[in-house]
XYZ file of C-alpha atoms in Angstrom:
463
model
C 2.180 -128.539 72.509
C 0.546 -125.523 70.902
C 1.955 -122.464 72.236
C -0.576 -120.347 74.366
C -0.001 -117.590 72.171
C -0.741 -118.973 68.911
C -3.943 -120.912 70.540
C -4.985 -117.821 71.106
C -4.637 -116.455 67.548
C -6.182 -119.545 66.248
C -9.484 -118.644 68.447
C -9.913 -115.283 67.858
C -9.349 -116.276 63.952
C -12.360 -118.687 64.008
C -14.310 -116.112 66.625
C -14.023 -113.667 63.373
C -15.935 -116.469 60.731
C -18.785 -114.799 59.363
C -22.038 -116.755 59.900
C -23.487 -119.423 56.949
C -26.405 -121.135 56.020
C -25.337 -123.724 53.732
C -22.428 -125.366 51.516
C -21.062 -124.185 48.299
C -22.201 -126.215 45.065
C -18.872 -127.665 42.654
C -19.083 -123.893 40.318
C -19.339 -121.562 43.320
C -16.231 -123.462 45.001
C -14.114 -123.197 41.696
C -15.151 -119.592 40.820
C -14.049 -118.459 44.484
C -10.800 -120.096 44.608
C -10.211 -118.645 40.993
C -11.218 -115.315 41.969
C -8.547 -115.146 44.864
C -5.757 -117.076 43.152
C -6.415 -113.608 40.483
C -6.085 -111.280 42.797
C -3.027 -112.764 44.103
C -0.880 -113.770 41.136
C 2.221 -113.313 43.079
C 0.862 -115.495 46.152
C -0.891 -117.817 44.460
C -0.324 -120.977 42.004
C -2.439 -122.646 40.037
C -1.934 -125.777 38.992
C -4.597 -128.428 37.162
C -3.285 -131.505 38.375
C -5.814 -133.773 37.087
C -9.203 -134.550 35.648
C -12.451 -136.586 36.769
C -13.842 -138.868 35.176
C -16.360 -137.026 33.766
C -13.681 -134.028 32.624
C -14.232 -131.588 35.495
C -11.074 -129.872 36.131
C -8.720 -130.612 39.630
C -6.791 -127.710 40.774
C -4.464 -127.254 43.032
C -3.432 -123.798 44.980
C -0.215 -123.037 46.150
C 0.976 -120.661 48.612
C 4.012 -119.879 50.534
C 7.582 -121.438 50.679
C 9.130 -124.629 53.143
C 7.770 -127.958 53.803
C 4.807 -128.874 52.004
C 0.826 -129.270 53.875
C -1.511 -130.566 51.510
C -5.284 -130.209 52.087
C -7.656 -132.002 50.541
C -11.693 -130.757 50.436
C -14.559 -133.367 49.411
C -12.430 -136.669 49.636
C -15.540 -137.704 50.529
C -18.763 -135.885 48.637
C -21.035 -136.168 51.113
C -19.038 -133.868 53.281
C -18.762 -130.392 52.424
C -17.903 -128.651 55.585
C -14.271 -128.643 54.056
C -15.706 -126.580 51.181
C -15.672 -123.587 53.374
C -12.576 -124.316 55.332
C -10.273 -125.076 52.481
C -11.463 -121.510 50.338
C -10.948 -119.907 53.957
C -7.475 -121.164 54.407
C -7.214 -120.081 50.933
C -8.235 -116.819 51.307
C -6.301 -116.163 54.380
C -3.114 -117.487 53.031
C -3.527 -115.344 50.084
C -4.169 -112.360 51.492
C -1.100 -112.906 54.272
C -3.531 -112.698 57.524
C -4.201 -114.546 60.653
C -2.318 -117.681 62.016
C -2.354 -119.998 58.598
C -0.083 -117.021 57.069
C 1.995 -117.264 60.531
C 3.232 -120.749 60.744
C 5.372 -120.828 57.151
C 5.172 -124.022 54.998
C 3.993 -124.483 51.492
C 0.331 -124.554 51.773
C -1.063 -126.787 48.487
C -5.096 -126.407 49.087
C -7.296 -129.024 46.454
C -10.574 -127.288 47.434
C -12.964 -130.121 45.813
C -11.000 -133.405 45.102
C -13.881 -135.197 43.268
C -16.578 -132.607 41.869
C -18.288 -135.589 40.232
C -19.422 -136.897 43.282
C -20.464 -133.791 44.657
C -22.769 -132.555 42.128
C -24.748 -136.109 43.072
C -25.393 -133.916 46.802
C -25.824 -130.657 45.547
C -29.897 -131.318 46.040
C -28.997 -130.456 49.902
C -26.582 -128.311 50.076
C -28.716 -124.865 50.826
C -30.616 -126.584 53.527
C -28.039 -128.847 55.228
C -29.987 -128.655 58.702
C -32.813 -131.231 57.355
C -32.197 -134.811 58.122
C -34.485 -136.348 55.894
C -33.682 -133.227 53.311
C -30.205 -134.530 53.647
C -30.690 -138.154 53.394
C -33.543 -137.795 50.421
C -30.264 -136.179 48.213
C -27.463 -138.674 49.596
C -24.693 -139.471 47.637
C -21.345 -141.827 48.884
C -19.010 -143.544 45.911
C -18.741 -147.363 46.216
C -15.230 -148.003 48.344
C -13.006 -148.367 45.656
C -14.414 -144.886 43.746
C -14.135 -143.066 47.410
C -10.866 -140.725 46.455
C -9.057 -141.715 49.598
C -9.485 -144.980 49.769
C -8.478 -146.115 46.453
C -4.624 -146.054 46.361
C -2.773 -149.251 45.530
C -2.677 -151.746 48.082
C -0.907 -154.911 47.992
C -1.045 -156.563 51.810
C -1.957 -160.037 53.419
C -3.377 -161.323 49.886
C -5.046 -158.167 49.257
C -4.239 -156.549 45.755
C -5.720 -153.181 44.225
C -3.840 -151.285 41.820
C -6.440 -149.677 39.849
C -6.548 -145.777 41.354
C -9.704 -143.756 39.720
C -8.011 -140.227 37.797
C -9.113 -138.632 40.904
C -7.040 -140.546 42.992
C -4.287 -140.359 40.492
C -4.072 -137.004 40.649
C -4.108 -136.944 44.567
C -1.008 -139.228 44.401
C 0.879 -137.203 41.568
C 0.941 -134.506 44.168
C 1.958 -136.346 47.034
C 4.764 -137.319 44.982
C 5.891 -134.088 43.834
C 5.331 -132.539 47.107
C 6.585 -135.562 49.403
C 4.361 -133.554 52.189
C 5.317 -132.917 55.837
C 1.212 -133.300 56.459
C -2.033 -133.812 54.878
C -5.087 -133.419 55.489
C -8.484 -135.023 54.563
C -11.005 -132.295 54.938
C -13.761 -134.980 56.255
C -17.150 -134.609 58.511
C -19.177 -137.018 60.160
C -22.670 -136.863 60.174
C -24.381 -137.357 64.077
C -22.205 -136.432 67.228
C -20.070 -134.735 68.676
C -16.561 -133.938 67.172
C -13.686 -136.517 67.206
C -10.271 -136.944 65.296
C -7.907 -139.045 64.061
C -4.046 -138.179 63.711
C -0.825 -139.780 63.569
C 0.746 -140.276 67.015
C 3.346 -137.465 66.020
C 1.198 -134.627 66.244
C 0.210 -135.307 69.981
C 1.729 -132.174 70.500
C -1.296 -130.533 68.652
C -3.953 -132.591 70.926
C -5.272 -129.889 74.017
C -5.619 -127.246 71.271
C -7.983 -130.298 69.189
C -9.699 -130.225 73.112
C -9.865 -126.398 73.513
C -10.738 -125.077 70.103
C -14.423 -127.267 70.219
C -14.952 -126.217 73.861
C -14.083 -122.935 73.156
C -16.790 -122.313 70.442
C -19.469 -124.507 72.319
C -19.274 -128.146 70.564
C -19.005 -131.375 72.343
C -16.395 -133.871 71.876
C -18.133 -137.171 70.763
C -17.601 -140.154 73.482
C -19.714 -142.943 71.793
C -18.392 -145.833 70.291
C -14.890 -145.235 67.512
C -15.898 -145.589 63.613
C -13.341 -148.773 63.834
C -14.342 -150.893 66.618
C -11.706 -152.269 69.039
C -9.281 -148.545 67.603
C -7.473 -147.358 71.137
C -7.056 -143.229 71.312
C -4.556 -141.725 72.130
C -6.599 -139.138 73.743
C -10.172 -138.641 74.030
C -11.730 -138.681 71.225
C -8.645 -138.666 69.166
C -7.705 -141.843 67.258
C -4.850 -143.034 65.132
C -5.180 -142.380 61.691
C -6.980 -145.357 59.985
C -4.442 -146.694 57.296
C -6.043 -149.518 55.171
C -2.916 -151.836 56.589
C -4.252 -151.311 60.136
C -7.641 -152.081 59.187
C -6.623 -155.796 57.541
C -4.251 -156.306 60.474
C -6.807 -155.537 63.479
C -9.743 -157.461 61.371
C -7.877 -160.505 61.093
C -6.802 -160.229 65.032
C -10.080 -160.296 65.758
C -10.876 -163.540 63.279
C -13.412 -161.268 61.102
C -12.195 -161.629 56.729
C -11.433 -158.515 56.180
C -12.050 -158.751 52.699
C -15.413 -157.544 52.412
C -14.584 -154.783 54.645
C -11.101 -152.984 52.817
C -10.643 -153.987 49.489
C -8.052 -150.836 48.654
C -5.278 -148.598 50.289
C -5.880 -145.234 51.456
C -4.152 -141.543 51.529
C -2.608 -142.726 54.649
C -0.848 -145.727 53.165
C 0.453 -144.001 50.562
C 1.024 -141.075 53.079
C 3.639 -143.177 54.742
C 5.887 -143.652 52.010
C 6.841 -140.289 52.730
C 7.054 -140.014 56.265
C 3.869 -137.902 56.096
C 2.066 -136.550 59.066
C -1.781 -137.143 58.541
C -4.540 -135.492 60.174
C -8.323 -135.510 60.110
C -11.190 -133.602 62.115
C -14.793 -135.211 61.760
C -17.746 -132.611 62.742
C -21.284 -133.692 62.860
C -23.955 -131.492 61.497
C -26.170 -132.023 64.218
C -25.699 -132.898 68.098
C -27.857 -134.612 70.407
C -27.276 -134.663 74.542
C -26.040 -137.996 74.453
C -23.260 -137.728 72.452
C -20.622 -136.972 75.145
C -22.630 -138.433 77.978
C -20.438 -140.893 79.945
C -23.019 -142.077 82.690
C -24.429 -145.686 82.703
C -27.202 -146.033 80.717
C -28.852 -148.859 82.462
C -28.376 -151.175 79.615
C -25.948 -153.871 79.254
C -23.217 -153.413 76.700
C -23.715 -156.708 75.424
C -27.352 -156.198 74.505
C -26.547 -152.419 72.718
C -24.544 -154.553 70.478
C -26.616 -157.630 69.408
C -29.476 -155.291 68.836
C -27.049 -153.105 66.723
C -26.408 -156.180 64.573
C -29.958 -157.436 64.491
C -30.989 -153.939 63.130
C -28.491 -154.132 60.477
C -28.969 -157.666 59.632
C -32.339 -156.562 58.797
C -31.256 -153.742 57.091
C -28.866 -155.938 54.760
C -31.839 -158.066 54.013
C -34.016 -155.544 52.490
C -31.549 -153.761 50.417
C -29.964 -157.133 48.688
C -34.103 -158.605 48.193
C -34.653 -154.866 46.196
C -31.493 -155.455 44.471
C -31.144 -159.051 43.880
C -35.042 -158.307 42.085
C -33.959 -155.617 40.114
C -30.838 -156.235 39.209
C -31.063 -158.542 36.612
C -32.845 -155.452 34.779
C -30.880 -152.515 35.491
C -29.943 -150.387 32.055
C -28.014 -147.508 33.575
C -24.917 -147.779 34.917
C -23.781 -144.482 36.988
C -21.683 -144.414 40.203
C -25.027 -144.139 41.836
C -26.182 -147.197 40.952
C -22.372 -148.922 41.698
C -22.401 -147.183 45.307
C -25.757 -148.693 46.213
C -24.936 -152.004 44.823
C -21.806 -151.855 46.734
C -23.240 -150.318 50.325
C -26.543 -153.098 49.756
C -23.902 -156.084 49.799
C -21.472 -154.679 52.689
C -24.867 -153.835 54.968
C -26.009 -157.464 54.285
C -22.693 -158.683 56.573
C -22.218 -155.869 58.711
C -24.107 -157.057 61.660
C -21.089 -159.874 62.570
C -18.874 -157.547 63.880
C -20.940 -156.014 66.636
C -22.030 -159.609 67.103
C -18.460 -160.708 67.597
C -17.676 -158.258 69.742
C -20.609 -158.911 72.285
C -19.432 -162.611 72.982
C -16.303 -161.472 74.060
C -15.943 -160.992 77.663
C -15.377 -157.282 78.155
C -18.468 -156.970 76.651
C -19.922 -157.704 79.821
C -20.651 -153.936 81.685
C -23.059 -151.561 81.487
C -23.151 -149.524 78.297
C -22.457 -145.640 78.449
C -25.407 -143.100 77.475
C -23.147 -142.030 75.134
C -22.350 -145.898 73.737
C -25.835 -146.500 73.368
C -26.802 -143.757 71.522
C -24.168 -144.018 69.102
C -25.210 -147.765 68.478
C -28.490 -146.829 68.132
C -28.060 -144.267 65.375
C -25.640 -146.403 63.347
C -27.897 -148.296 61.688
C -30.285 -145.162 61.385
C -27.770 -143.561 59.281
C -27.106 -146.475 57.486
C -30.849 -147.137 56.799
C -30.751 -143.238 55.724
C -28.191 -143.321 53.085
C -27.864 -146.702 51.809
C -31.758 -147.156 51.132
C -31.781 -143.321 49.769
C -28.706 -144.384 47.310
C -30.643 -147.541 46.052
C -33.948 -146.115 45.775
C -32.798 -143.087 43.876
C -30.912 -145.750 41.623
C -34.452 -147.378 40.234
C -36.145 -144.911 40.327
C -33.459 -143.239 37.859
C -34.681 -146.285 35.862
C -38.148 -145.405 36.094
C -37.909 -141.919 35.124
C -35.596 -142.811 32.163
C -38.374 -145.036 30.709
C -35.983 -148.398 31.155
C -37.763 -149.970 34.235
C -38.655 -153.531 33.737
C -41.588 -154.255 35.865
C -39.344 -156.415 38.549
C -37.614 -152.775 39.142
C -40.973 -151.245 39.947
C -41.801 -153.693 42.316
C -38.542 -153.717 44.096
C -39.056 -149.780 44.280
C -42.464 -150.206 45.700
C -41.165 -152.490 48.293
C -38.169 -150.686 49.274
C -39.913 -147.249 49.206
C -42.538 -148.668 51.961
C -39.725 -149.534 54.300
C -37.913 -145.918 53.129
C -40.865 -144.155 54.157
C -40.937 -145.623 57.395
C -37.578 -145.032 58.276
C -37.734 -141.716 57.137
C -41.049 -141.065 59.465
C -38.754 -142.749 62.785
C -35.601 -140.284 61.660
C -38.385 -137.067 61.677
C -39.598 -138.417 65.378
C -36.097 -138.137 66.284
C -35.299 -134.898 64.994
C -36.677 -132.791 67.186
C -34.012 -133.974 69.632
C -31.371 -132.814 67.450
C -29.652 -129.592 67.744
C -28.749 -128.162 64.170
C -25.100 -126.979 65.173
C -24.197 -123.505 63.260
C -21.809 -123.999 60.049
C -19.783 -121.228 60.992
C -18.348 -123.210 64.060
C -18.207 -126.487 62.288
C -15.715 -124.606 60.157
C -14.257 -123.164 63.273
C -13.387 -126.159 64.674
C -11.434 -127.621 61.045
C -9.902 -124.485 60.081
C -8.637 -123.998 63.910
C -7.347 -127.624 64.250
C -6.037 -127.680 60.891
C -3.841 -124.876 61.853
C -2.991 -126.464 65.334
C -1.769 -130.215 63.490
C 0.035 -127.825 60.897
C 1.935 -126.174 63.668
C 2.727 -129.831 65.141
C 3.778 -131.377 62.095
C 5.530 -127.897 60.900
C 7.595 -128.458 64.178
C 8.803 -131.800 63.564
C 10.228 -130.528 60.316
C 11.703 -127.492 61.910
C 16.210 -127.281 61.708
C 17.248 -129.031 65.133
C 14.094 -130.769 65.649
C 14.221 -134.179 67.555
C 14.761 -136.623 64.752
């Protein structure tokens, strides 16, 4: 359990986070971590442990002495809250202040694991606030070209051993480092804030409870990311290892192989006994996200209409891409991450179908349930029609677009347009939630799981 005393550090250090309006771009975030690992050459090592594919530079900083915490920032580009929190860790580690500087540990901070990938979101960084601003600019790598999920997997007949640089420089630190912890610097999108940790660090869960509450932010109560995943506490799950994933999906008679075709940071995690942690913080809130109370509609129905909604989904993206795809010129991870997202959204309704013929599916849904099924295919319809229409009209604007592309755009922009005018109706309803306490609530549980998994480590610990 987190010590009262050191809870109470960690809250007056994210009470003293100065406010923000918006994320860092890929140039800013280097030139920052730069500046401080300069002004503290005898705190500070840097280290270039790898490249990108396109040749940006992958730097690790290292401060302080004892069992190694790696964090990782933009794992996945989409999410740049960790942007802030990793060059504040940075900064406080460097300049010996606050709690981070406190617990000990060697502190190895990646601020932006795959810079490629977020230059492709850049367009909405400075207004983050903006739904349709945000979804217009969306950017997600395909699966296997998502940093932390592409580590070598080899379970239950499924094989990847094909890492991206970025991944392969992720890994060559694990293995120098064997790390007591690490930590994907993730955020969700629509919510409320939830977690996911390995079952060691339950020590660290009432500070993950306190340190939201504490600056104002709800805890999100709607349905998990992976159906059918138990908490160990509310709103805290176990860490999602790709192994899990294949094992539950096949439990529940659904192929997993269209669902996890490669390992992730916490398979690879385990070969060194690794602690894991992740905190997911939405940009924007809505009442319903922690509401509990029946909703008046059956639990059953919440999910078929979930699947219906992204059954229809799946159909338009794979009729715009099965049109144009035959004439596509330019490939770009753009283009492979909408291909990718059009063919899993074309088979993602069967799960939520699956799991409303099962018997437990027979209650009343929560508010908080329903909501969360309702906006899943929103989002979906968001960023996986944004990704494919951005990918033609790439085409169009580069002078290659045969006229089958042009007519797939056309089509898919009509439906785009109208799902952009139901996301506006909605806004309105959403509360932008300040940046400064999204960044509270990472930095602060960040430092909580560190303390946790620091203690596990510590001389005379239970073994």
């Amino acid at each position: 359990m987190t010590a009262p005393d050191l809870l109470e550090r960690i809250l007056a250090r994210v009470d003293a986070l100065r406010p923000v309006s918006g994320f860092p771009v890929v140039d800013e975030i280097r030139a920052e971590a730069d500046r401080i690992a300069a002004a503290h050459p005898d705190r500070v090592t840097r280290t270039t442990i790898g490249a990108s594919r396109l040749g940006e530079e992958i730097v690790d900083y290292a401060v302080g002495e004892g069992p190694s915490i790696v964090i990782v920032g933009g794992v996945h580009p989409n999410e740049p809250i960790g942007f802030h929190t990793a060059l504040a860790l940075l900064r406080d580690l460097a300049e010996e202040r606050g709690p981070a500087a406190e617990l000990g540990g060697r502190w190895h901070i990646v601020p932006c694991i795959d810079p490629d990938g977020a230059r492709l979101n850049e367009s909405w960084f400075a207004d983050p606030g903006d739904r349709i601003g945000y979804a217009r600019g969306f950017y997600r790598p395909a699966p296997v070209e998502q940093v932390e999920w592409s580590f070598p997997l080899d379970h239950r007949g499924i094989v990847f051993d094909d890492p991206m640089p970025e991944t392969r420089a992720l890994m060559g630190l694990m293995d120098e480092t064997e790390p007591a912890l690490i930590v994907g610097l993730h955020n969700g999108e629509l919510g409320g804030v939830y977690y996911y940790a390995t079952p060691d660090l339950v020590g660290a869960i009432d500070a993950l409870h306190a340190i939201p509450a504490h600056l104002g932010l709800p805890l999100d109560r709607g349905e998990p990311e992976f159906a059918g995943s138990e908490p160990l506490a509310e709103a805290v799950f176990p860490e999602l290892t790709s192994i899990d994933m294949i094992d539950a999906l096949e439990e529940m008679g659904i192929d997993p192989t269209p669902h996890v075709v490669s390992g992730g940071t916490g398979d690879y995690g385990r070969l060194f006994g690794a602690s894991a942690f992740v905190a997911e913080l939405p940009y924007w809130s809505h009442p319903a996200s922690d509401d509990t109370s029946g909703s008046g509609r059956s639990y059953r129905e919440v999910l078929l209409r979930r699947a219906e909604e992204l059954d229809e989904l799946g159909a338009v993206l794979l009729r715009a891409l099965e049109r144009a795809e035959p004439h596509l010129a330019i490939d770009s991870p753009l283009r492979r991450g909408a291909t990718a997202f059009a063919h899993m959204m074309a088979g993602s309704g069967d799960e939520a179908r699956q799991r409303a013929a099962a018997p437990e599916s027979d209650r009343e849904a929560t508010v908080a349930e329903a909501f969360s099924n309702e906006d899943h295919p929103r989002m979906f319809r968001l960023r996986f029609g944004t990704m494919l229409a951005r990918t033609l009209r790439a085409e169009v604007v580069a002078g290659t677009a045969a006229p089958a592309v042009r007519l797939a755009l056309a089509d898919l922009e009509t439906h785009l347009e109208a799902w952009y005018r139901e996301a506006d109706a909605h806004q309105e309803t959403l509360e932008v939630l300040p940046i400064e306490k999204l960044v509270g609530v990472q930095l602060g549980t960040v430092l909580a799981a560190a303390d946790a998994a620091l203690a596990l480590r510590a001389p005379g610990a239970p073994g």
